[in-house]
Tab-separated table of C-alpha atoms in Angstrom:
chain	number	residue	atom	x	y	z
A	217	UNK	CA	11.716	17.515	-31.864
A	218	UNK	CA	8.857	15.816	-30.099
A	219	UNK	CA	7.470	12.595	-31.367
A	220	UNK	CA	3.461	12.895	-31.108
A	221	UNK	CA	3.379	9.260	-30.315
A	222	UNK	CA	6.019	9.500	-27.737
A	223	UNK	CA	5.214	12.706	-25.748
A	224	UNK	CA	7.345	14.355	-23.449
A	225	UNK	CA	4.876	15.369	-21.073
A	226	UNK	CA	1.168	14.361	-19.693
A	227	UNK	CA	-1.600	16.517	-18.633
A	228	UNK	CA	-3.950	15.484	-15.298
A	229	UNK	CA	-7.337	16.653	-16.339
A	230	UNK	CA	-8.871	15.978	-12.482
A	231	UNK	CA	-7.380	19.325	-11.368
A	232	UNK	CA	-9.594	22.095	-11.498
A	233	UNK	CA	-8.857	25.929	-10.663
A	234	UNK	CA	-9.870	26.138	-7.085
A	235	UNK	CA	-8.759	29.723	-6.352
A	236	UNK	CA	-7.838	30.318	-2.941
A	237	UNK	CA	-9.150	26.925	-1.813
A	238	UNK	CA	-6.209	25.413	-3.142
A	239	UNK	CA	-4.295	26.637	-0.082
A	240	UNK	CA	-6.755	24.655	2.189
A	241	UNK	CA	-6.390	21.610	0.046
A	242	UNK	CA	-2.641	21.921	0.380
A	243	UNK	CA	-2.682	22.249	4.020
A	244	UNK	CA	-5.062	18.980	4.507
A	245	UNK	CA	-2.609	17.156	2.202
A	246	UNK	CA	0.545	18.359	4.053
A	247	UNK	CA	-1.488	17.534	7.404
A	248	UNK	CA	-2.249	13.961	6.108
A	249	UNK	CA	1.344	13.515	4.811
A	250	UNK	CA	3.033	14.517	8.083
A	251	UNK	CA	0.864	12.244	10.067
A	252	UNK	CA	1.821	9.419	7.863
A	253	UNK	CA	5.340	10.008	8.261
A	254	UNK	CA	5.276	10.685	12.239
A	255	UNK	CA	3.397	7.363	12.520
A	256	UNK	CA	5.067	5.093	10.349
A	257	UNK	CA	8.639	6.525	11.493
A	258	UNK	CA	7.816	5.961	14.988
A	259	UNK	CA	6.797	2.263	14.558
A	260	UNK	CA	10.108	1.723	12.712
A	261	UNK	CA	12.212	3.599	15.203
A	262	UNK	CA	10.686	1.606	17.979
A	263	UNK	CA	11.059	-1.802	16.475
A	264	UNK	CA	14.821	-0.780	15.593
A	265	UNK	CA	15.677	0.539	19.066
A	266	UNK	CA	13.922	-2.068	21.409
A	267	UNK	CA	15.669	-5.277	21.681
A	268	UNK	CA	12.646	-6.741	22.876
A	269	UNK	CA	10.626	-6.324	19.574
A	270	UNK	CA	13.516	-7.790	17.265
A	271	UNK	CA	10.948	-10.594	16.481
A	272	UNK	CA	9.537	-11.673	13.140
A	273	UNK	CA	5.993	-10.128	13.625
A	274	UNK	CA	7.390	-6.899	14.462
A	275	UNK	CA	10.059	-6.500	11.870
A	276	UNK	CA	7.321	-7.586	9.335
A	277	UNK	CA	5.044	-4.523	10.623
A	278	UNK	CA	8.153	-2.277	10.454
A	279	UNK	CA	8.426	-3.385	6.799
A	280	UNK	CA	4.966	-2.289	6.110
A	281	UNK	CA	5.850	0.962	7.462
A	282	UNK	CA	8.823	1.458	5.384
A	283	UNK	CA	6.539	0.429	2.608
A	284	UNK	CA	4.060	3.086	3.295
A	285	UNK	CA	6.857	5.578	3.449
A	286	UNK	CA	8.191	4.517	0.079
A	287	UNK	CA	4.521	4.472	-1.521
A	288	UNK	CA	3.477	7.745	-0.307
A	289	UNK	CA	6.760	9.338	-1.352
A	290	UNK	CA	5.607	8.527	-4.679
A	291	UNK	CA	2.561	10.751	-4.457
A	292	UNK	CA	2.416	13.538	-1.959
A	293	UNK	CA	5.508	15.335	-2.786
A	294	UNK	CA	4.136	15.787	-6.516
A	295	UNK	CA	0.551	16.038	-5.530
A	296	UNK	CA	1.738	19.339	-3.334
A	297	UNK	CA	3.200	20.663	-6.564
A	298	UNK	CA	0.234	20.048	-8.515
A	299	UNK	CA	-2.313	21.402	-5.948
A	300	UNK	CA	-0.525	24.829	-6.073
A	301	UNK	CA	0.203	24.776	-9.745
A	302	UNK	CA	-1.571	26.499	-12.629
A	303	UNK	CA	-0.265	23.779	-15.172
A	304	UNK	CA	-0.767	20.449	-14.113
A	305	UNK	CA	1.649	18.590	-16.648
A	306	UNK	CA	4.218	15.910	-15.708
A	307	UNK	CA	7.309	14.947	-17.791
A	308	UNK	CA	7.213	11.338	-19.290
A	309	UNK	CA	10.307	10.216	-17.231
A	310	UNK	CA	8.629	11.171	-14.036
A	311	UNK	CA	5.305	9.764	-14.816
A	312	UNK	CA	6.892	6.243	-15.361
A	313	UNK	CA	8.846	6.485	-12.252
A	314	UNK	CA	5.694	7.504	-10.313
A	315	UNK	CA	3.686	4.608	-11.846
A	316	UNK	CA	6.629	2.057	-10.741
A	317	UNK	CA	6.873	3.754	-7.051
A	318	UNK	CA	3.191	3.606	-6.582
A	319	UNK	CA	2.464	0.167	-8.150
A	320	UNK	CA	5.312	-1.626	-6.735
A	321	UNK	CA	4.329	-0.318	-3.320
A	322	UNK	CA	0.695	-1.638	-3.912
A	323	UNK	CA	2.110	-5.338	-4.706
A	324	UNK	CA	4.691	-4.749	-1.845
A	325	UNK	CA	1.999	-4.397	0.600
A	326	UNK	CA	0.050	-7.689	-0.303
A	327	UNK	CA	3.274	-9.861	-0.278
A	328	UNK	CA	4.534	-8.377	2.764
A	329	UNK	CA	0.892	-9.219	4.573
A	330	UNK	CA	1.202	-12.894	2.927
A	331	UNK	CA	4.200	-13.216	4.907
A	332	UNK	CA	2.890	-11.945	8.036
A	333	UNK	CA	0.168	-14.396	7.869
A	334	UNK	CA	2.458	-17.080	7.118
A	335	UNK	CA	4.376	-15.949	10.488
A	336	UNK	CA	1.068	-16.179	12.464
A	337	UNK	CA	0.104	-19.211	10.917
A	338	UNK	CA	3.355	-20.706	12.224
A	339	UNK	CA	3.048	-19.293	15.377
A	340	UNK	CA	-0.211	-20.404	16.300
A	341	UNK	CA	-0.529	-23.629	14.425
A	342	UNK	CA	3.018	-24.778	14.919
A	343	UNK	CA	4.003	-23.152	18.193
A	344	UNK	CA	6.456	-25.664	19.198
A	345	UNK	CA	8.397	-25.213	16.016
A	346	UNK	CA	7.998	-21.685	15.673
A	347	UNK	CA	11.589	-20.716	16.622
A	348	UNK	CA	13.274	-23.210	14.615
A	349	UNK	CA	11.120	-22.259	11.455
A	350	UNK	CA	11.150	-18.507	12.031
A	351	UNK	CA	14.969	-17.958	12.276
A	352	UNK	CA	16.663	-14.826	11.444
A	353	UNK	CA	17.836	-16.349	8.133
A	354	UNK	CA	14.319	-17.300	7.183
A	355	UNK	CA	12.694	-13.903	8.008
A	356	UNK	CA	15.316	-12.316	6.181
A	357	UNK	CA	14.604	-14.444	3.153
A	358	UNK	CA	10.839	-13.997	3.214
A	359	UNK	CA	11.154	-10.197	3.178
A	360	UNK	CA	13.585	-10.426	0.505
A	361	UNK	CA	11.612	-12.779	-1.487
A	362	UNK	CA	8.209	-10.901	-1.005
A	363	UNK	CA	10.016	-7.417	-2.022
A	364	UNK	CA	12.029	-8.805	-4.988
A	365	UNK	CA	8.801	-10.344	-6.683
A	366	UNK	CA	6.784	-7.337	-6.071
A	367	UNK	CA	9.542	-4.968	-7.782
A	368	UNK	CA	10.255	-7.293	-10.553
A	369	UNK	CA	6.547	-8.112	-11.328
A	370	UNK	CA	5.733	-4.200	-11.651
A	371	UNK	CA	8.799	-3.770	-13.722
A	372	UNK	CA	7.529	-6.545	-16.193
A	373	UNK	CA	4.425	-4.175	-16.652
A	374	UNK	CA	5.906	-0.743	-16.860
A	375	UNK	CA	8.912	-1.232	-18.977
A	376	UNK	CA	6.464	-2.667	-22.089
A	377	UNK	CA	3.963	0.395	-21.396
A	378	UNK	CA	6.985	2.879	-22.043
A	379	UNK	CA	7.160	1.350	-25.094
A	380	UNK	CA	3.529	2.128	-26.459
A	381	UNK	CA	2.993	4.725	-29.174
A	382	UNK	CA	0.266	6.841	-27.699
A	383	UNK	CA	-2.617	8.993	-29.323
A	384	UNK	CA	-2.893	11.233	-26.384
A	385	UNK	CA	-1.553	12.938	-23.532
A	386	UNK	CA	-4.396	13.454	-20.925
A	387	UNK	CA	-4.602	11.437	-17.867
A	388	UNK	CA	-7.810	11.382	-15.949
A	389	UNK	CA	-6.294	10.842	-12.714
A	390	UNK	CA	-4.543	12.746	-9.837
A	391	UNK	CA	-1.270	10.850	-10.687
A	392	UNK	CA	0.044	8.467	-13.349
A	393	UNK	CA	-1.430	5.184	-13.739
A	394	UNK	CA	-0.701	2.058	-15.864
A	395	UNK	CA	-4.176	1.881	-16.809
A	396	UNK	CA	-4.325	5.665	-17.637
A	397	UNK	CA	-1.379	5.266	-20.108
A	398	UNK	CA	-2.585	2.123	-21.795
A	399	UNK	CA	-6.073	3.918	-22.828
A	400	UNK	CA	-3.990	6.329	-24.823
A	401	UNK	CA	-2.085	3.608	-26.803
A	402	UNK	CA	-2.787	4.073	-30.696
A	403	UNK	CA	-2.127	0.166	-31.159
A	404	UNK	CA	-3.520	-3.112	-29.338
A	405	UNK	CA	-2.709	-3.617	-25.924
A	406	UNK	CA	-3.570	-7.396	-25.796
A	407	UNK	CA	0.025	-8.354	-25.121
A	408	UNK	CA	0.151	-5.858	-22.115
A	409	UNK	CA	-3.055	-6.871	-20.949
A	410	UNK	CA	-2.173	-10.420	-20.872
A	411	UNK	CA	0.894	-9.853	-18.972
A	412	UNK	CA	-0.815	-7.424	-16.593
A	413	UNK	CA	-3.317	-10.372	-15.832
A	414	UNK	CA	-0.445	-12.543	-14.943
A	415	UNK	CA	1.190	-10.135	-12.843
A	416	UNK	CA	-2.207	-9.404	-11.189
A	417	UNK	CA	-2.923	-13.106	-10.425
A	418	UNK	CA	0.884	-13.561	-8.930
A	419	UNK	CA	1.095	-10.657	-7.050
A	420	UNK	CA	-2.531	-9.706	-5.859
A	421	UNK	CA	-4.815	-12.998	-6.209
A	422	UNK	CA	-2.116	-15.828	-4.931
A	423	UNK	CA	-1.095	-13.603	-2.043
A	424	UNK	CA	-4.652	-12.818	-1.014
A	425	UNK	CA	-5.571	-16.555	-1.396
A	426	UNK	CA	-2.779	-17.494	0.963
A	427	UNK	CA	-3.882	-14.842	3.453
A	428	UNK	CA	-7.238	-16.037	3.535
A	429	UNK	CA	-6.184	-19.746	3.830
A	430	UNK	CA	-3.665	-18.909	6.768
A	431	UNK	CA	-6.375	-17.316	8.814
A	432	UNK	CA	-9.194	-19.861	8.147
A	433	UNK	CA	-6.461	-22.427	9.458
A	434	UNK	CA	-5.806	-20.192	12.410
A	435	UNK	CA	-9.656	-19.699	13.311
A	436	UNK	CA	-10.012	-23.459	13.159
A	437	UNK	CA	-7.135	-24.029	15.633
A	438	UNK	CA	-8.602	-21.555	17.712
A	439	UNK	CA	-11.850	-23.101	17.875
A	440	UNK	CA	-10.205	-26.373	19.215
A	441	UNK	CA	-8.262	-24.424	21.896
A	442	UNK	CA	-8.837	-23.023	25.127
A	443	UNK	CA	-10.251	-19.599	25.682
A	444	UNK	CA	-6.947	-18.230	26.837
A	445	UNK	CA	-5.013	-19.417	23.908
A	446	UNK	CA	-8.020	-18.368	21.580
A	447	UNK	CA	-7.850	-14.616	23.367
A	448	UNK	CA	-3.884	-14.410	22.702
A	449	UNK	CA	-3.893	-15.721	19.184
A	450	UNK	CA	-6.724	-13.263	18.203
A	451	UNK	CA	-5.102	-10.383	19.793
A	452	UNK	CA	-2.263	-10.915	17.545
A	453	UNK	CA	-4.143	-11.842	14.527
A	454	UNK	CA	-7.003	-9.197	14.649
A	455	UNK	CA	-4.803	-6.195	13.478
A	456	UNK	CA	-3.092	-8.066	10.489
A	457	UNK	CA	-6.813	-9.404	9.514
A	458	UNK	CA	-7.952	-5.707	9.896
A	459	UNK	CA	-4.949	-4.278	7.970
A	460	UNK	CA	-5.785	-7.022	5.089
A	461	UNK	CA	-9.509	-6.261	4.830
A	462	UNK	CA	-8.807	-2.395	4.719
A	463	UNK	CA	-6.098	-2.509	1.991
A	464	UNK	CA	-8.226	-4.963	0.047
A	465	UNK	CA	-11.156	-2.756	-0.047
A	466	UNK	CA	-9.067	0.211	-0.964
A	467	UNK	CA	-7.326	-2.008	-3.838
A	468	UNK	CA	-10.601	-3.038	-5.239
A	469	UNK	CA	-11.769	0.472	-5.358
A	470	UNK	CA	-8.773	1.385	-7.489
A	471	UNK	CA	-9.068	-1.527	-9.780
A	472	UNK	CA	-12.921	-0.550	-9.885
A	473	UNK	CA	-11.800	3.117	-10.843
A	474	UNK	CA	-9.378	1.595	-13.845
A	475	UNK	CA	-11.619	-1.001	-15.076
A	476	UNK	CA	-14.864	0.790	-15.269
A	477	UNK	CA	-13.422	4.534	-16.074
A	478	UNK	CA	-15.683	6.130	-13.260
A	479	UNK	CA	-13.664	9.171	-13.837
A	480	UNK	CA	-15.606	9.716	-16.773
A	481	UNK	CA	-18.910	9.612	-14.730
A	482	UNK	CA	-18.370	10.687	-11.121
A	483	UNK	CA	-15.505	12.849	-10.459
A	484	UNK	CA	-15.740	12.878	-6.826
A	485	UNK	CA	-15.643	9.391	-6.626
A	486	UNK	CA	-12.836	9.054	-8.821
A	487	UNK	CA	-10.913	11.378	-6.667
A	488	UNK	CA	-11.780	9.487	-3.617
A	489	UNK	CA	-11.041	6.169	-5.050
A	490	UNK	CA	-7.824	7.287	-6.785
A	491	UNK	CA	-6.174	8.286	-3.133
A	492	UNK	CA	-7.841	5.620	-0.804
A	493	UNK	CA	-5.260	2.785	-1.317
A	494	UNK	CA	-2.478	5.455	-1.047
A	495	UNK	CA	-3.706	7.438	2.134
A	496	UNK	CA	-5.964	4.782	4.279
A	497	UNK	CA	-3.536	2.104	4.724
A	498	UNK	CA	-0.510	4.352	5.502
A	499	UNK	CA	-2.482	6.195	8.217
A	500	UNK	CA	-4.532	3.273	9.675
A	501	UNK	CA	-1.852	0.575	9.566
A	502	UNK	CA	0.582	2.239	12.194
A	503	UNK	CA	-2.474	3.242	14.403
A	504	UNK	CA	-3.863	-0.406	14.524
A	505	UNK	CA	-0.435	-1.829	15.524
A	506	UNK	CA	0.549	0.909	17.706
A	507	UNK	CA	-2.725	0.976	19.716
A	508	UNK	CA	-3.525	-2.628	19.801
A	509	UNK	CA	-0.408	-4.306	20.240
A	510	UNK	CA	0.826	-3.643	23.921
A	511	UNK	CA	4.461	-4.410	23.122
A	512	UNK	CA	4.471	-1.507	20.592
A	513	UNK	CA	2.219	0.968	22.515
A	514	UNK	CA	4.278	0.815	25.784
A	515	UNK	CA	7.530	1.589	23.826
A	516	UNK	CA	6.027	4.464	21.746
A	517	UNK	CA	5.465	7.638	23.314
A	518	UNK	CA	2.906	8.651	20.697
A	519	UNK	CA	0.882	5.800	20.986
A	520	UNK	CA	0.945	5.620	24.798
A	521	UNK	CA	-0.103	9.163	24.838
A	522	UNK	CA	-3.104	8.546	22.683
A	523	UNK	CA	-4.192	5.424	24.639
A	524	UNK	CA	-4.135	7.642	27.842
A	525	UNK	CA	-6.305	10.305	26.280
A	526	UNK	CA	-8.791	7.577	25.013
A	527	UNK	CA	-8.943	5.943	28.542
A	528	UNK	CA	-9.585	9.792	30.059
A	529	UNK	CA	-12.250	10.450	27.459
A	530	UNK	CA	-14.003	7.297	28.657
């Protein structure tokens, strides 16, 4: 028999009966997911195939693409089912699995971006020592460390949440989130909130601060250097900066949605904010790197074709 405080199923309340429009929404969702798969897979395959791209910067870029495929796999297959389904419910194990996948993706994105910022910092601020610092071993350790802490920190948050007795089953999101579950708790979540704040500080604020510090130092070095050096440095750094800013804005919108419960006030805003960090970055990142970095663009037929179309249109 089901325990009321530990429900076997949760119900999503943001879904509405859209009639035949649900098939249109399904096709849009399918098109977006297909674009994410194609763009990110192409980046990964090109970096793996081309020996000239077996450099730390390109390996880190491919890690971002792998992470995008991982994170979106936690959303889109389930979302497609819910769009076409008449009953929008999810089992308890599937819900907490989805929380873990989506938020470990979210934290991994920032830790990988922090590692990429360090790589650019060493390449531009200490160019003579770059190859002695960014060895294969160091690159592997940086990737392993970034992913290990992201996955461990989310486990520290999700596991205690699974033990909370709940006084409800409804989730006002398109997918499961830790905040949505915490709101249903019958008991105080002070200890969970304290742990969440610790994880937020170490996995979000610290990497973000390090990224900002690295690029400020890079900009200072560029100001003191020749125009040719400055141009080359900015060419490699600009995609990283755009990626970081784009993802930071999307992540801020998700935090805003959770903290201020916008889903109870503006449903459309809640829909956009809840999907933004899971859609915008996985689509934009491979386009930014594929179109702006010549080494990837020349080797990737998808982005080579896109750049030719752009030139012809001008």
